[in-house]
Every structure is written in structure tokens, then in C-alpha cells.
Amino acid sequence: MIRDITLGQFFPGQSPVHRMDPRMKVLLTIVYIILLFSVGNWLGFLVVILFLAVSIGISKIPFKLMIKGVKPIIPLIVFTSILNMFFVAGDPIFKIGFFKITIEGVVLAAKMAFRIVALIVGTSLLTYTTSPIALTDAIESLLKPLKKVKFPVHEMAMMMSIALRFIPTLIEETDKIMSAQKARGADLESGSLMQRAKALVPILIPLFISAFRRAEELALAMECRCYQGGEGRTRMRQLKYGRLDLYAAIFSLLCLVGVILINLFAPVIP
Amino acid sequence: MAIIKTEHLSHVYSPGTPFEKTAIGDVNLEIEQGDFVGVIGHTGSGKSTLIQHLNGLLEPTSGKVWVDGKDIWENKKQIRQVRFLVGMVFQYPEYQLFEETVFRDIAFGPTNMGLSEEEIKQSVLEAMEFVGLDPSYADKSPFDLSGGQKRRVAIAGVIAMRPKVLILDEPTAGLDPKGRDMILNQIKSYHEKTGSTILLVSHSMEDIAKFAKKVLVINQSKVFAYDTVEKVFSRREELIEMGLNIPQISNVFHTLAQKGYPVSERVYTVQAAKEELLRVLRERGAAHD
Ligand SMILES: Nc1ncnc2c1ncn2[C@@H]1O[C@H](COP(=O)(O)OP(=O)(O)O)[C@@H](O)[C@H]1O
Ligand SMILES: [Mg+2]
């Protein structure tokens, strides 16, 4: 069923990672990505694993959930790994006719696969521990400097949070409309591509109409409460950096420095 | 013969996740051809889930559903045929309208059935008559109509398939009293004229008492009772305990009887109340003479 798709996979909780300032989480996620891509050898990857193990451990997010996020991209990992294994030049360890697998290729493939998995796990930790609303708040706050160049930061963040808010609602609505049209004998599962596209009309039209109706109602409700955009607007929930954020920042920077030192002083390990 | 039969019917939403929810559990039902059944139950008790099994919109997690003597999931490819046999009007059905004209929207179901032009035209006009829509509406855009009219177009869209069983999920929600009465009376006359089986989900005990012959009570994903209106509403205490009610007028007569007036408690409609009061007054008058 369409409802089973999970979007904005927030996993509510009270762990220190959940309680961190969302801005710090976004910034540290960027630090983490830099760290991940500056890693040059296996010792560096140990640092990445340490970083992930500590953060996931503290966040109390079930490890199973983390793995679930990786599943959809397994085909991508397999595909890039195979490409790397076959097309990187170096010492062949296996050869059939034109195709050969090289040691360098295998090493590179393994590193690439590890990077992709670590990237997904690390960034999903951000979305698992931060509610979509907190996330848009953080983005708005971090992008504030762009206001200087007349970029509508607040409006963009508001659009993002409204969109996120209405995704589940629209999915539910789609589900209902699909059921109603199926009850009138709509056939969504068979036929040629053209017929299937045509069969979507009875679903898309009511869906658009209801989306517009909701948008209008929401706009009206916002105007009734005198919403007028970001100018002079104060916040109920002020974002404040705390002690937790300091610890997290120190830990992340130590990991980054560790990786840089390893790169400088232990370049011989593959 | 029972037109609809279920055996150990259960449905679990999102099985194997933290959101797992048994919406209906072990439902055994037999609904006779031609009955007018009122379905009542608390919000979230599983009414909508149950009725969506009866026309194959939801597949049972376990258990079986028979319609017209056939196990509907025996041949999955034929499931659309079941939907023509068992028509379903969802809650707020006006949100499913999509065509340019009222006629074409109502014709959506019959067209999917593969009827001929002539048959389609006939069944659409017939359905419009059943719901009290003047034929002059046929060429209007459904989006230009009022809320109540839109709803009647949507109901006509299901009736036009001439289903043997018509299921309506809270068809009067959000309508004004006049619109509600109109729709319910039209459903009643459709029932009488065609002899089709009706399942009406409603939160109004008055409407159920007035229109239905039998009442199906769902409580916490189980069938609590399936019996005649009189038998079900005589279980006043139990119904009230599960957050339902009995018709207001029955409560009045219950109180009257408690206070020692010689009235029957078995009064479920205003019409019956009037007759009962006249009876009591006449008896008193006779005693005074
Ligand atoms: N698509 C769905 N996914 C998950 N849970 C659902 C879904 N539809 C209904 N439920 C749950 O199943 C239970 C029964 O719902 P429903 O059949 O709609 O009850 P009713 O129509 O009596 O109000 C409720 O607890 C509801 O939250
Ligand atoms: Mg319901």
C-alpha cells in the first residue's frame, strides 16, 4: 500500500543526540561528510566507524533501522563496485578474456562501498534524530546570511516545512481516492503504458483539487493570524547552542583531526 | 441464501512494524439478500476496514469472504467483478469526482463495466433519478454544484453500476438536516424499488432505527452484535458503556418507564413514540370514563 512508504523518517526520542541543537547537527553532518571523503586509508575508516558507533550508540536508534536505510541503495553499491573492480588499471588477480579484476580495483571498490554506506548511515542519523520542523528551522537559521543578497530564506524554509507537513496528508488522500475509484471499477494494474497513464486521471484530478483546496484553506488560516513573512517575526522556540553541542563539536573535530593526522603520518597503509 | 458471508475474517495493518494494528479480528457474518443493515461502532472500531473487505478493496490478512456464494479471492484477476456486484460509497464521496460533466462522472463505473453506450446512458439517467438529480444537471460540471448535490452525484456514480449490495460509509456526514433526510430517503426508496441489500454506516442511532431492519455493532475490532433493531437497542446499558447510544426517543421512554409511567421501553422511532403515547393516553381516557 502507498501508505507504507516512509518519508521524513523521524524517530522520536529523548537521547542527547535528539536534544542537540539542530543547527549543530547539520553543521556536524557536513563536518562528517568532509571527514569521510578525506579518509585515505583503512586506519582512517576506523575513525569513521568510531564516530558512527559512538553517535548511534548515544542516539539509541535501533541498529536495524539504520540498516533499513541502506537497503534501497544496495543495487547502486553493487553496480559501482563492479565497475570499479573491472575498470581500474593495475595488477590483475583474475582474468577471463577481455575482463580482468585488479587488486587496486578491489581495494577501490571496497573503499567506495564503505564510503557510500557510511554516508547514508551518517546522514540518516541526522533525519532520524531531528524532526522535519527542527531541520527546516536549522536550515533557515544557517542560511540567514543569504538574506543580505535578498534571498528569501524565511519564505523558503516556510515552504519546506509546509511541504513536509503535508506529505503524509497527501499520501493518505491518494490512498482514499484510489480506493474510491477502484470501487467504481478503475483498473490501475493492467493495460498498456498509455492506458495506465490514462487510468491515473481519475486519481490525479481529485488529488490536485484537494491539494489546492487545502492550500487555500491554509493560506486563509495563516492570514487570519496575520502571517506576513519573515520581516520582524520572532520565534517561540529559540534555537540555542548548549553544552551538548560543544561536546559533540569537540568530538567531531577530534575525529577530523585524527583522520588528517593519519593521512599525513601513515600514508603507506593502502 | 446469504449474499455476503465472512469467516474468521481478520485484518492487520502494517504487520511486522511498530505500527502493527489489528483493525478487525475474527469476524463471522452472514448478511441476507435484501436486508437493510445499519452498521454502528465507535470511531476506530474497524467499520471502514470491515466494509472494504466486502468488495475486495482490502485483502484479508486471514479468513474468507464470500459474495453471492463465491470466495472473492479465489481468482484475484476477477476481483473487479466483485466491485460491480458490491457498490461502495466512501465517506465524503464528493472528493472523488473528476469528470467534466455530471453525466460522464456517473458513467465512469458503467463504462468500466464495459456496458454499451445505450446501457450506460440508461443506467446513468436511472441513477440520477434515484438520487433526485434533475436530468438537466447531466451536462453541468460537477464542480459547480453545491456540497449536497455533489454528494448525490457521487452516490449516483455507484448506483449506476446497479450493484446487488450497496454499502455507504457515513453518507450524511457534514450535510445539513434537509440534505441528510433527502439522501437517506432516496437510499430507502432505492432499496425498496430494487430489492438490493444495503449496508449503512452511521453515527446517528435515530437514522439507524428509522431506516435499518438489522443492526451490526462493531466494538474494538470485533462484532459485538448482529440482530434486529429491537434486539440490539434493547441492550441499552452495554451500548452506552461502549460509547454508543440508543435513539434519543428510546432514552426518553426509558426514563418515563423508570419514573413509573405505564409506557413500553421498546420504542425506537419518533413514529413509534407517537403511537405508544396515543395508546397510553387512550387507555387512560378509557379508565377515566
Ligand atoms: N490504512 C491504514 N493504515 C493503518 N491503520 C489504519 C488504516 N486504516 C485504519 N487504520 C486503523 O485501524 C483501526 C480501524 O479503523 P477504521 O476501520 O477506519 O475504523 P472506523 O471506520 O470504525 O472509524 C483504527 O485504529 C485506525 O487507526
Ligand atoms: Mg470509518
XYZ file of C-alpha atoms and ligand atoms in Angstrom, chain A residues 1 3 175, chain B residues 13-14 19 21-23 41-50 169-170, ligand 1:
48
model
C 0.000 0.000 0.000
C 0.826 4.439 2.877
C -4.920 6.202 -0.837
C -2.446 -3.011 9.155
C 1.348 -2.635 8.762
C 2.655 0.423 13.926
C -2.697 -2.734 14.307
C -5.395 -5.383 14.231
C -8.304 -3.412 12.794
C -19.495 1.440 16.234
C -17.103 3.844 17.846
C -14.646 5.774 15.626
C -11.692 3.470 15.063
C -13.652 0.330 15.880
C -12.995 -1.064 12.409
C -16.208 -0.333 10.473
C -14.500 1.108 7.416
C -11.936 -1.667 7.404
C -14.634 -4.330 7.567
C -19.880 4.775 4.756
C -21.423 7.675 6.686
N -4.644 2.455 6.192
C -4.454 2.269 7.499
N -3.219 2.025 7.996
C -3.025 1.790 9.299
N -4.004 1.781 10.219
C -5.259 2.027 9.812
C -5.555 2.285 8.429
N -6.898 2.479 8.313
C -7.398 2.361 9.552
N -6.430 2.077 10.450
C -6.616 1.842 11.888
O -7.495 0.750 12.036
C -8.453 0.997 13.037
C -9.853 0.879 12.467
O -10.068 1.946 11.585
P -11.397 2.117 10.725
O -11.710 0.839 10.068
O -11.205 3.305 9.852
O -12.467 2.420 11.859
P -13.860 3.184 11.774
O -14.273 3.262 10.341
O -14.770 2.344 12.614
O -13.654 4.532 12.392
C -8.147 2.365 13.608
O -7.419 2.198 14.788
C -7.304 3.014 12.539
O -6.370 3.881 13.127
